[in-house]
CSV table of C-alpha atoms and ligand atoms in Angstrom, one decimal:
chain,number,residue,atom,x,y,z
A,1,UNK,CA,16.6,-32.6,20.3
A,2,UNK,CA,19.1,-30.4,22.0
A,3,UNK,CA,21.4,-30.5,25.0
A,4,UNK,CA,23.8,-33.0,26.5
A,5,UNK,CA,22.6,-35.4,29.2
A,6,UNK,CA,23.3,-38.6,31.1
A,7,UNK,CA,20.3,-40.8,31.6
A,8,UNK,CA,20.6,-43.1,34.5
A,9,UNK,CA,17.7,-44.4,36.6
A,10,UNK,CA,18.5,-47.3,38.9
A,11,UNK,CA,15.0,-47.9,40.4
A,12,UNK,CA,13.5,-51.3,39.7
A,13,UNK,CA,9.7,-51.3,39.5
A,14,UNK,CA,7.3,-54.0,40.4
A,15,UNK,CA,3.9,-53.0,39.0
A,16,UNK,CA,0.4,-54.6,39.3
A,17,UNK,CA,-1.8,-56.5,41.7
A,18,UNK,CA,0.8,-59.1,42.5
A,19,UNK,CA,3.6,-56.7,43.0
A,20,UNK,CA,3.9,-57.0,46.8
A,21,UNK,CA,4.9,-60.7,46.4
A,22,UNK,CA,8.3,-59.5,45.0
A,23,UNK,CA,9.2,-57.9,48.3
A,24,UNK,CA,10.1,-61.3,49.7
A,25,UNK,CA,12.9,-61.8,47.2
A,26,UNK,CA,14.2,-58.3,47.6
A,27,UNK,CA,14.5,-58.7,51.3
A,28,UNK,CA,17.2,-61.4,51.0
A,29,UNK,CA,19.7,-58.8,49.7
A,30,UNK,CA,18.8,-56.1,52.2
A,31,UNK,CA,20.2,-55.5,55.7
A,32,UNK,CA,18.9,-56.7,59.0
A,33,UNK,CA,17.5,-53.6,60.5
A,34,UNK,CA,14.8,-51.7,58.6
A,35,UNK,CA,13.4,-48.3,59.4
A,36,UNK,CA,9.7,-48.5,58.5
A,37,UNK,CA,8.3,-45.0,57.7
A,38,UNK,CA,4.6,-44.5,57.3
A,39,UNK,CA,2.0,-41.8,57.6
A,40,UNK,CA,-0.9,-41.1,59.8
A,41,UNK,CA,-2.8,-44.4,59.6
A,42,UNK,CA,-4.1,-45.2,56.2
A,43,UNK,CA,-1.8,-48.2,55.8
A,44,UNK,CA,-3.1,-49.6,59.1
A,45,UNK,CA,-6.7,-49.1,58.1
A,46,UNK,CA,-6.4,-50.8,54.7
A,47,UNK,CA,-4.4,-53.8,55.9
A,48,UNK,CA,-1.2,-53.0,54.0
A,49,UNK,CA,0.9,-52.4,57.1
A,50,UNK,CA,0.0,-55.9,58.5
A,51,UNK,CA,0.9,-57.6,55.3
A,52,UNK,CA,4.2,-55.9,55.0
A,53,UNK,CA,5.2,-56.3,58.7
A,54,UNK,CA,4.4,-60.0,58.4
A,55,UNK,CA,6.7,-60.3,55.4
A,56,UNK,CA,9.5,-58.5,57.2
A,57,UNK,CA,9.1,-60.7,60.3
A,58,UNK,CA,9.1,-63.9,58.1
A,59,UNK,CA,12.4,-62.7,56.7
A,60,UNK,CA,13.8,-62.2,60.2
A,61,UNK,CA,14.2,-58.4,60.0
A,62,UNK,CA,14.4,-56.1,63.0
A,63,UNK,CA,11.7,-53.4,62.4
A,64,UNK,CA,12.2,-49.9,63.7
A,65,UNK,CA,8.9,-48.0,63.3
A,66,UNK,CA,8.6,-44.4,62.5
A,67,UNK,CA,4.9,-43.5,62.1
A,68,UNK,CA,3.3,-40.1,61.7
A,69,UNK,CA,5.1,-38.9,58.6
A,70,UNK,CA,2.7,-36.1,57.7
A,71,UNK,CA,1.5,-34.9,54.3
A,72,UNK,CA,4.1,-32.3,53.3
A,73,UNK,CA,6.7,-33.6,55.8
A,74,UNK,CA,8.3,-31.1,58.1
A,75,UNK,CA,11.9,-30.3,59.0
A,76,UNK,CA,11.1,-31.2,62.6
A,77,UNK,CA,9.9,-34.7,61.5
A,78,UNK,CA,13.0,-35.1,59.3
A,79,UNK,CA,15.2,-34.4,62.3
A,80,UNK,CA,13.3,-37.0,64.3
A,81,UNK,CA,13.8,-39.6,61.6
A,82,UNK,CA,17.5,-38.9,61.4
A,83,UNK,CA,17.8,-39.3,65.1
A,84,UNK,CA,15.9,-42.6,65.0
A,85,UNK,CA,18.0,-43.9,62.1
A,86,UNK,CA,21.3,-43.0,63.9
A,87,UNK,CA,20.2,-44.4,67.3
A,88,UNK,CA,19.1,-47.7,65.8
A,89,UNK,CA,21.9,-48.0,63.1
A,90,UNK,CA,19.3,-48.9,60.5
A,91,UNK,CA,20.6,-50.7,57.4
A,92,UNK,CA,17.8,-49.6,55.0
A,93,UNK,CA,14.5,-47.7,54.9
A,94,UNK,CA,11.1,-48.8,53.7
A,95,UNK,CA,8.7,-46.1,52.8
A,96,UNK,CA,5.1,-47.2,53.1
A,97,UNK,CA,2.8,-44.5,51.8
A,98,UNK,CA,2.5,-41.7,49.3
A,99,UNK,CA,4.9,-39.1,48.0
A,100,UNK,CA,5.3,-37.6,51.4
A,101,UNK,CA,6.6,-40.8,53.0
A,102,UNK,CA,8.7,-41.6,50.0
A,103,UNK,CA,10.3,-38.1,49.9
A,104,UNK,CA,10.8,-38.1,53.6
A,105,UNK,CA,12.6,-41.5,53.5
A,106,UNK,CA,15.1,-40.1,51.0
A,107,UNK,CA,15.7,-37.1,53.2
A,108,UNK,CA,16.5,-39.4,56.2
A,109,UNK,CA,18.6,-41.6,54.0
A,110,UNK,CA,20.7,-38.7,52.8
A,111,UNK,CA,21.1,-36.9,56.1
A,112,UNK,CA,21.8,-39.7,58.6
A,113,UNK,CA,25.5,-39.9,57.8
A,114,UNK,CA,25.9,-36.2,57.0
A,115,UNK,CA,28.3,-34.5,59.4
A,116,UNK,CA,26.8,-31.1,60.0
A,117,UNK,CA,23.7,-29.1,59.1
A,118,UNK,CA,22.0,-31.2,56.4
A,119,UNK,CA,19.0,-28.8,56.1
A,120,UNK,CA,21.3,-25.9,55.0
A,121,UNK,CA,23.6,-28.0,52.9
A,122,UNK,CA,21.0,-30.0,50.9
A,123,UNK,CA,17.8,-28.0,50.9
A,124,UNK,CA,18.9,-24.4,51.3
A,125,UNK,CA,22.2,-24.5,49.4
A,126,UNK,CA,21.4,-27.3,47.0
A,127,UNK,CA,24.5,-29.4,47.6
A,128,UNK,CA,24.7,-33.2,47.0
A,129,UNK,CA,26.1,-35.6,49.6
A,130,UNK,CA,29.9,-36.1,49.1
A,131,UNK,CA,30.9,-39.0,46.9
A,132,UNK,CA,32.2,-41.0,49.9
A,133,UNK,CA,29.3,-40.2,52.2
A,134,UNK,CA,27.3,-43.2,53.2
A,135,UNK,CA,23.7,-43.2,51.9
A,136,UNK,CA,21.1,-45.5,53.4
A,137,UNK,CA,19.2,-47.5,50.7
A,138,UNK,CA,15.5,-46.7,50.3
A,139,UNK,CA,12.7,-48.8,49.0
A,140,UNK,CA,9.1,-47.7,48.5
A,141,UNK,CA,5.7,-49.3,48.6
A,142,UNK,CA,3.6,-46.7,47.0
A,143,UNK,CA,-0.1,-46.1,48.1
A,144,UNK,CA,-0.9,-42.9,46.2
A,145,UNK,CA,-0.3,-41.9,42.6
A,146,UNK,CA,1.0,-38.3,41.8
A,147,UNK,CA,4.5,-37.2,42.7
A,148,UNK,CA,6.7,-39.7,40.9
A,149,UNK,CA,8.8,-39.9,44.0
A,150,UNK,CA,8.9,-43.7,43.7
A,151,UNK,CA,11.3,-43.4,40.8
A,152,UNK,CA,13.1,-40.1,41.3
A,153,UNK,CA,15.4,-38.4,43.8
A,154,UNK,CA,13.2,-35.5,44.7
A,155,UNK,CA,12.6,-34.7,48.3
A,156,UNK,CA,10.3,-31.8,49.4
A,157,UNK,CA,10.5,-30.7,53.0
A,158,UNK,CA,8.7,-27.8,54.8
A,159,UNK,CA,10.3,-25.7,57.5
A,160,UNK,CA,6.9,-25.1,59.3
A,161,UNK,CA,8.3,-22.4,61.6
A,162,UNK,CA,9.2,-20.3,58.6
A,163,UNK,CA,6.4,-21.4,56.3
A,164,UNK,CA,9.1,-22.4,53.8
A,165,UNK,CA,8.6,-25.4,51.6
A,166,UNK,CA,11.6,-26.4,49.6
A,167,UNK,CA,12.4,-29.2,47.2
A,168,UNK,CA,15.8,-30.7,46.6
A,169,UNK,CA,16.6,-33.2,43.8
A,170,UNK,CA,19.3,-35.5,45.1
A,171,UNK,CA,21.6,-37.4,42.8
A,172,UNK,CA,20.7,-40.9,41.6
A,173,UNK,CA,22.0,-42.6,44.8
A,174,UNK,CA,18.8,-41.4,46.5
A,175,UNK,CA,16.4,-42.9,44.0
A,176,UNK,CA,14.6,-45.8,45.6
A,177,UNK,CA,16.4,-49.1,45.0
A,178,UNK,CA,13.0,-50.6,44.1
A,179,UNK,CA,9.4,-49.5,44.2
A,180,UNK,CA,6.2,-51.6,44.5
A,181,UNK,CA,3.3,-50.1,42.7
A,182,UNK,CA,-0.1,-51.8,43.1
A,183,UNK,CA,-2.9,-49.7,41.7
A,184,UNK,CA,-5.3,-51.5,44.1
A,185,UNK,CA,-3.7,-49.6,47.0
A,186,UNK,CA,-4.7,-46.3,45.5
A,187,UNK,CA,-8.4,-47.2,45.7
A,188,UNK,CA,-8.7,-46.1,49.3
A,189,UNK,CA,-7.1,-42.7,48.6
A,190,UNK,CA,-9.6,-39.9,49.5
A,191,UNK,CA,-11.2,-38.5,46.3
A,192,UNK,CA,-9.7,-35.0,46.9
A,193,UNK,CA,-6.2,-36.5,47.2
A,194,UNK,CA,-6.9,-38.6,44.0
A,195,UNK,CA,-7.8,-35.4,42.1
A,196,UNK,CA,-4.8,-33.5,43.5
A,197,UNK,CA,-2.6,-36.4,42.4
A,198,UNK,CA,-4.0,-36.3,38.9
A,199,UNK,CA,-3.3,-32.6,38.5
A,200,UNK,CA,0.1,-33.0,40.0
A,201,UNK,CA,0.9,-35.6,37.3
A,202,UNK,CA,-0.4,-33.2,34.6
A,203,UNK,CA,1.6,-30.3,35.9
A,204,UNK,CA,4.8,-32.4,36.1
A,205,UNK,CA,4.4,-33.0,32.4
A,206,UNK,CA,3.6,-29.2,31.8
A,207,UNK,CA,6.7,-28.2,33.7
A,208,UNK,CA,8.9,-30.1,31.3
A,209,UNK,CA,6.9,-29.6,28.1
A,210,UNK,CA,6.4,-25.8,28.2
A,211,UNK,CA,10.0,-24.9,27.5
A,212,UNK,CA,12.1,-24.7,24.4
A,213,UNK,CA,11.2,-24.5,20.7
A,214,UNK,CA,13.3,-27.4,19.3
A,215,UNK,CA,11.8,-30.6,17.9
A,216,UNK,CA,12.3,-32.8,20.9
A,217,UNK,CA,11.4,-36.4,21.4
A,218,UNK,CA,10.4,-35.7,25.0
A,219,UNK,CA,7.6,-33.5,23.8
A,220,UNK,CA,6.1,-36.3,21.8
A,221,UNK,CA,6.3,-38.6,24.8
A,222,UNK,CA,4.8,-35.9,26.9
A,223,UNK,CA,1.8,-35.4,24.6
A,224,UNK,CA,1.1,-39.1,24.7
A,225,UNK,CA,1.2,-39.1,28.5
A,226,UNK,CA,-1.1,-36.1,28.7
A,227,UNK,CA,-3.7,-37.7,26.3
A,228,UNK,CA,-3.7,-40.9,28.3
A,229,UNK,CA,-4.1,-39.0,31.6
A,230,UNK,CA,-7.0,-36.9,30.3
A,231,UNK,CA,-8.9,-40.1,29.5
A,232,UNK,CA,-8.0,-42.0,32.7
A,233,UNK,CA,-8.8,-39.0,34.9
A,234,UNK,CA,-12.3,-38.7,33.5
A,235,UNK,CA,-12.9,-42.4,34.0
A,236,UNK,CA,-11.5,-42.4,37.6
A,237,UNK,CA,-13.6,-39.4,38.6
A,238,UNK,CA,-16.7,-41.1,37.2
A,239,UNK,CA,-15.8,-44.4,38.9
A,240,UNK,CA,-12.9,-44.3,41.4
A,241,UNK,CA,-13.0,-48.1,41.5
A,242,UNK,CA,-12.1,-48.4,37.8
A,243,UNK,CA,-8.9,-50.4,38.0
A,244,UNK,CA,-7.9,-49.7,34.4
A,245,UNK,CA,-8.1,-46.0,35.0
A,246,UNK,CA,-6.3,-46.1,38.4
A,247,UNK,CA,-3.6,-48.3,37.0
A,248,UNK,CA,-3.0,-46.0,34.0
A,249,UNK,CA,-2.9,-43.0,36.3
A,250,UNK,CA,-0.4,-44.7,38.5
A,251,UNK,CA,1.9,-45.6,35.6
A,252,UNK,CA,1.6,-42.2,34.1
A,253,UNK,CA,2.6,-40.6,37.4
A,254,UNK,CA,5.8,-42.6,37.4
A,255,UNK,CA,6.7,-41.7,33.8
A,256,UNK,CA,5.7,-38.0,34.2
A,257,UNK,CA,8.6,-37.4,36.7
A,258,UNK,CA,11.1,-40.2,36.6
A,259,UNK,CA,13.9,-38.2,34.9
A,260,UNK,CA,12.9,-39.3,31.3
A,261,UNK,CA,10.9,-36.4,30.1
A,262,UNK,CA,13.4,-33.8,31.2
A,263,UNK,CA,16.1,-35.1,28.8
A,264,UNK,CA,17.2,-32.4,26.5
A,265,UNK,CA,14.6,-29.9,28.0
A,266,UNK,CA,15.3,-26.6,29.7
A,267,UNK,CA,12.1,-27.1,31.8
A,268,UNK,CA,10.1,-24.6,33.8
A,269,UNK,CA,9.0,-25.5,37.4
A,270,UNK,CA,7.7,-22.1,38.4
A,271,UNK,CA,4.2,-23.3,38.9
A,272,UNK,CA,5.7,-25.7,41.4
A,273,UNK,CA,7.6,-23.0,43.2
A,274,UNK,CA,4.5,-20.9,43.6
A,275,UNK,CA,2.5,-24.0,44.6
A,276,UNK,CA,5.0,-25.0,47.2
A,277,UNK,CA,4.7,-21.5,48.8
A,278,UNK,CA,0.9,-21.6,48.7
A,279,UNK,CA,1.1,-25.1,50.4
A,280,UNK,CA,3.4,-23.8,53.1
A,281,UNK,CA,0.8,-21.1,54.0
A,282,UNK,CA,-2.5,-23.0,53.5
A,283,UNK,CA,-1.5,-26.7,54.0
A,284,UNK,CA,-3.6,-27.5,50.9
A,285,UNK,CA,-2.8,-30.7,49.0
A,286,UNK,CA,0.2,-30.2,46.7
A,287,UNK,CA,-1.7,-30.9,43.4
A,288,UNK,CA,-4.5,-28.4,44.3
A,289,UNK,CA,-2.0,-25.6,44.9
A,290,UNK,CA,-0.7,-26.1,41.4
A,291,UNK,CA,-4.2,-26.3,39.9
A,292,UNK,CA,-5.3,-23.1,41.6
A,293,UNK,CA,-2.6,-20.9,39.9
A,294,UNK,CA,-2.3,-22.7,36.6
A,295,UNK,CA,-4.7,-20.7,34.5
A,296,UNK,CA,-3.2,-17.3,35.5
A,297,UNK,CA,0.3,-18.7,35.0
A,298,UNK,CA,-0.2,-20.4,31.6
A,299,UNK,CA,-2.2,-17.5,30.2
A,300,UNK,CA,0.9,-15.3,30.9
A,301,UNK,CA,3.4,-18.0,29.6
A,302,UNK,CA,1.3,-18.3,26.4
A,303,UNK,CA,2.3,-14.7,25.4
A,304,UNK,CA,6.0,-15.8,25.4
A,305,UNK,CA,5.8,-19.3,24.1
A,306,UNK,CA,2.9,-19.2,21.7
A,307,UNK,CA,4.1,-21.9,19.2
A,308,UNK,CA,4.3,-24.5,22.0
A,309,UNK,CA,0.8,-23.6,23.3
A,310,UNK,CA,-0.6,-24.0,19.7
A,311,UNK,CA,1.1,-27.4,19.5
A,312,UNK,CA,-0.4,-28.3,22.9
A,313,UNK,CA,-3.9,-27.2,21.6
A,314,UNK,CA,-3.6,-29.2,18.5
A,315,UNK,CA,-1.8,-32.4,19.6
A,316,UNK,CA,-3.3,-32.8,23.0
A,317,UNK,CA,-6.8,-31.3,22.7
A,318,UNK,CA,-7.6,-31.5,19.0
A,319,UNK,CA,-8.4,-27.8,18.8
A,320,UNK,CA,-6.7,-25.0,16.8
A,321,UNK,CA,-5.5,-22.0,18.7
A,322,UNK,CA,-3.4,-21.6,21.8
A,323,UNK,CA,-6.3,-19.9,23.5
A,324,UNK,CA,-8.6,-22.8,22.7
A,325,UNK,CA,-6.1,-25.2,24.1
A,326,UNK,CA,-6.0,-23.4,27.5
A,327,UNK,CA,-9.8,-23.3,27.5
A,328,UNK,CA,-10.0,-27.0,26.9
A,329,UNK,CA,-7.6,-27.5,29.8
A,330,UNK,CA,-9.8,-25.4,32.0
A,331,UNK,CA,-12.9,-27.3,31.1
A,332,UNK,CA,-11.2,-30.6,31.8
A,333,UNK,CA,-10.1,-29.2,35.2
A,334,UNK,CA,-13.6,-28.2,36.0
A,335,UNK,CA,-14.9,-31.6,34.9
A,336,UNK,CA,-12.4,-33.3,37.2
A,337,UNK,CA,-13.5,-30.9,40.0
A,338,UNK,CA,-10.1,-29.2,40.6
A,339,UNK,CA,-9.9,-25.9,42.4
A,340,UNK,CA,-9.2,-22.9,40.0
A,341,UNK,CA,-8.7,-20.3,42.7
A,342,UNK,CA,-6.4,-20.1,45.7
A,343,UNK,CA,-9.4,-18.7,47.7
A,344,UNK,CA,-10.8,-22.3,47.6
A,345,UNK,CA,-7.6,-23.4,49.4
A,346,UNK,CA,-8.0,-20.9,52.2
A,347,UNK,CA,-5.7,-18.2,50.9
A,348,UNK,CA,-6.7,-14.6,51.6
A,349,UNK,CA,-5.7,-11.3,50.0
A,350,UNK,CA,-3.7,-10.6,53.2
A,351,UNK,CA,-1.6,-13.7,52.7
A,352,UNK,CA,-0.4,-12.7,49.2
A,353,UNK,CA,2.7,-10.8,50.2
A,354,UNK,CA,3.8,-13.6,52.5
A,355,UNK,CA,3.3,-16.2,49.8
A,356,UNK,CA,5.4,-14.1,47.4
A,357,UNK,CA,8.1,-13.7,50.0
A,358,UNK,CA,8.6,-17.5,50.4
A,359,UNK,CA,8.5,-18.3,46.7
A,360,UNK,CA,11.8,-19.3,45.1
A,361,UNK,CA,12.1,-17.9,41.6
A,362,UNK,CA,14.5,-18.3,38.7
A,363,UNK,CA,14.5,-17.9,34.9
A,364,UNK,CA,12.3,-20.7,33.7
A,365,UNK,CA,10.3,-22.0,30.8
A,366,UNK,CA,9.3,-19.0,28.6
A,367,UNK,CA,9.4,-16.3,31.4
A,368,UNK,CA,11.7,-14.8,33.9
A,369,UNK,CA,9.3,-13.9,36.6
A,370,UNK,CA,10.1,-11.4,39.3
A,371,UNK,CA,8.2,-11.1,42.7
A,372,UNK,CA,5.9,-8.4,41.2
A,373,UNK,CA,4.8,-10.9,38.5
A,374,UNK,CA,4.3,-13.7,41.0
A,375,UNK,CA,2.1,-11.3,43.0
A,376,UNK,CA,0.0,-10.5,39.9
A,377,UNK,CA,-0.4,-14.2,39.2
A,378,UNK,CA,-1.6,-14.8,42.8
A,379,UNK,CA,-4.0,-11.9,42.7
A,380,UNK,CA,-5.4,-13.2,39.5
A,381,UNK,CA,-5.9,-16.6,41.1
A,382,UNK,CA,-7.8,-15.3,44.1
B,401,NZQ,O1,-0.7,-40.2,56.1
B,401,NZQ,P1,-1.6,-41.3,55.5
B,401,NZQ,O2,-2.5,-41.8,56.5
B,401,NZQ,O3,-0.8,-42.3,54.7
B,401,NZQ,O4,-2.6,-40.5,54.5
B,401,NZQ,C1,-2.2,-40.0,53.3
B,401,NZQ,C2,-2.2,-38.4,53.3
B,401,NZQ,O5,-3.1,-37.9,54.2
B,401,NZQ,C3,-3.3,-40.3,52.3
B,401,NZQ,N1,-3.1,-41.5,51.6
B,401,NZQ,C4,-2.0,-41.9,50.8
B,401,NZQ,N2,-2.2,-43.2,50.3
B,401,NZQ,C5,-3.4,-43.6,50.8
B,401,NZQ,C6,-4.0,-42.5,51.6
B,401,NZQ,N3,-5.2,-42.6,52.2
B,401,NZQ,C7,-5.9,-43.8,52.0
B,401,NZQ,N4,-5.4,-44.8,51.2
B,401,NZQ,C8,-4.2,-44.7,50.6
B,401,NZQ,N5,-3.8,-45.7,49.8
B,401,NZQ,O6,-3.2,-39.2,51.3
B,401,NZQ,C9,-2.7,-38.0,51.9
B,401,NZQ,C10,-1.7,-37.4,51.0
B,401,NZQ,O7,-0.5,-38.3,50.9
B,401,NZQ,P2,0.8,-37.6,50.4
B,401,NZQ,O8,1.9,-38.7,50.5
B,401,NZQ,O9,1.1,-36.4,51.2
B,401,NZQ,O10,0.5,-37.2,49.0
B,401,NZQ,P3,1.4,-37.1,47.7
B,401,NZQ,O11,1.7,-38.4,47.2
B,401,NZQ,O12,0.7,-36.1,46.8
B,401,NZQ,O13,2.8,-36.4,48.2
B,401,NZQ,C11,2.9,-35.0,48.4
B,401,NZQ,C12,4.3,-34.6,48.8
B,401,NZQ,O14,5.2,-34.9,47.7
B,401,NZQ,C13,5.9,-33.7,47.3
B,401,NZQ,C14,4.9,-32.6,47.6
B,401,NZQ,O15,5.4,-31.3,47.7
B,401,NZQ,C15,4.4,-33.1,49.0
B,401,NZQ,O16,5.2,-32.8,50.0
B,401,NZQ,N6,6.4,-33.8,45.9
B,401,NZQ,C16,7.4,-34.6,45.7
B,401,NZQ,C17,8.0,-34.7,44.4
B,401,NZQ,C18,9.1,-35.5,44.0
B,401,NZQ,N7,9.6,-36.4,44.9
B,401,NZQ,O17,9.6,-35.5,42.9
B,401,NZQ,C19,7.5,-33.8,43.3
B,401,NZQ,C20,6.1,-33.3,43.6
B,401,NZQ,O18,6.0,-32.1,42.7
B,401,NZQ,C21,5.9,-32.9,44.9
B,401,NZQ,O19,6.4,-31.6,45.2
B,402,ZN,ZN1,4.3,-31.9,41.9
């Protein structure tokens, strides 16, 4: 175990079928005016919106609504949310939805009291809000498993005009104050989104696992999470109403990216950089963009980090060689029904140079990719 780190995660979690009941007690310590962010209608169709609004009204809160937070939220929508939060002097923000709504809420929370161009400061230049800047508290009622946004400070926003999707990890002040995770809510998630979420979880684990050669506690935890996810994913695809599988997927998603696994790890995150760029050009679900380039990416990474890929083969898949490990991963992805090419997501050969031009790159994991390498990975993934 190498490296120096501070571990601090302030998010309180309520998990399970009764978790929403805890909202009532949390409300007593939260301010009067709440900004209620949600997406394009799923929470209205499944009744969650009505339940939550009734609880907020019972507690006497003023509700400021901000519907229409789209999947892969845009800069334009972020600016609208900041305007609404400023005009209504909101005291706290409640995110009702998936990772997009949760991410978006953090973006509004960080930007409302920022004096200046928050897009440039936070997302383009990677700064944190000043120590003395006011941050609006965020809470999250999660309806889809995948991103880990419910217990981290990540916030991914797309500048749609420039096809530029960029993530920023804020400091721990932006982690949700609490998150409510009821696996039942995820039952209405469309199957494609469920599968995308499953691979997003797997890839979050990969991004942290495939780096370093030290004996690291995080890698043992990662292997356990991967093994559980492989089993749960198979069960959920067979029967999406399997509560045990859906609850294991939801809990794994949280632990895959809640700041625990990265402790003492260099990490990678280049599959995510490429995936974000593909998403900005194709609008495909986030997890699918990762799946579609993974085989080409990890075949290449294996050449530089072979011992870890052998360990992955043996400890996760029960096979011997690094190549057999990747083959087992591929077969599992096919079994789940994940896309293995970017063509399936609508990408064309003519788009490749544009996707390369909007991909952020840095030395990561076992490789130090340059634009020409990213182009080769994308061409191999067509
Ligand atoms: O908009 P609504 O109507 O809510 O529909 C959503 C959306 O269309 C739907 N959905 C969610 N819960 C549902 C449901 N439909 C029926 N029943 C439910 N219970 O599913 C669609 C996708 O939702 P979205 O929130 O976009 O998905 P996800 O949770 O995968 O979030 C994706 C966003 O998170 C970012 C991604 O880049 C992307 O912008 N990420 C955030 C990360 C973080 N905070 O650390 C890390 C990730 O790597 C990722 O980059
Ligand atoms: Zn992801």
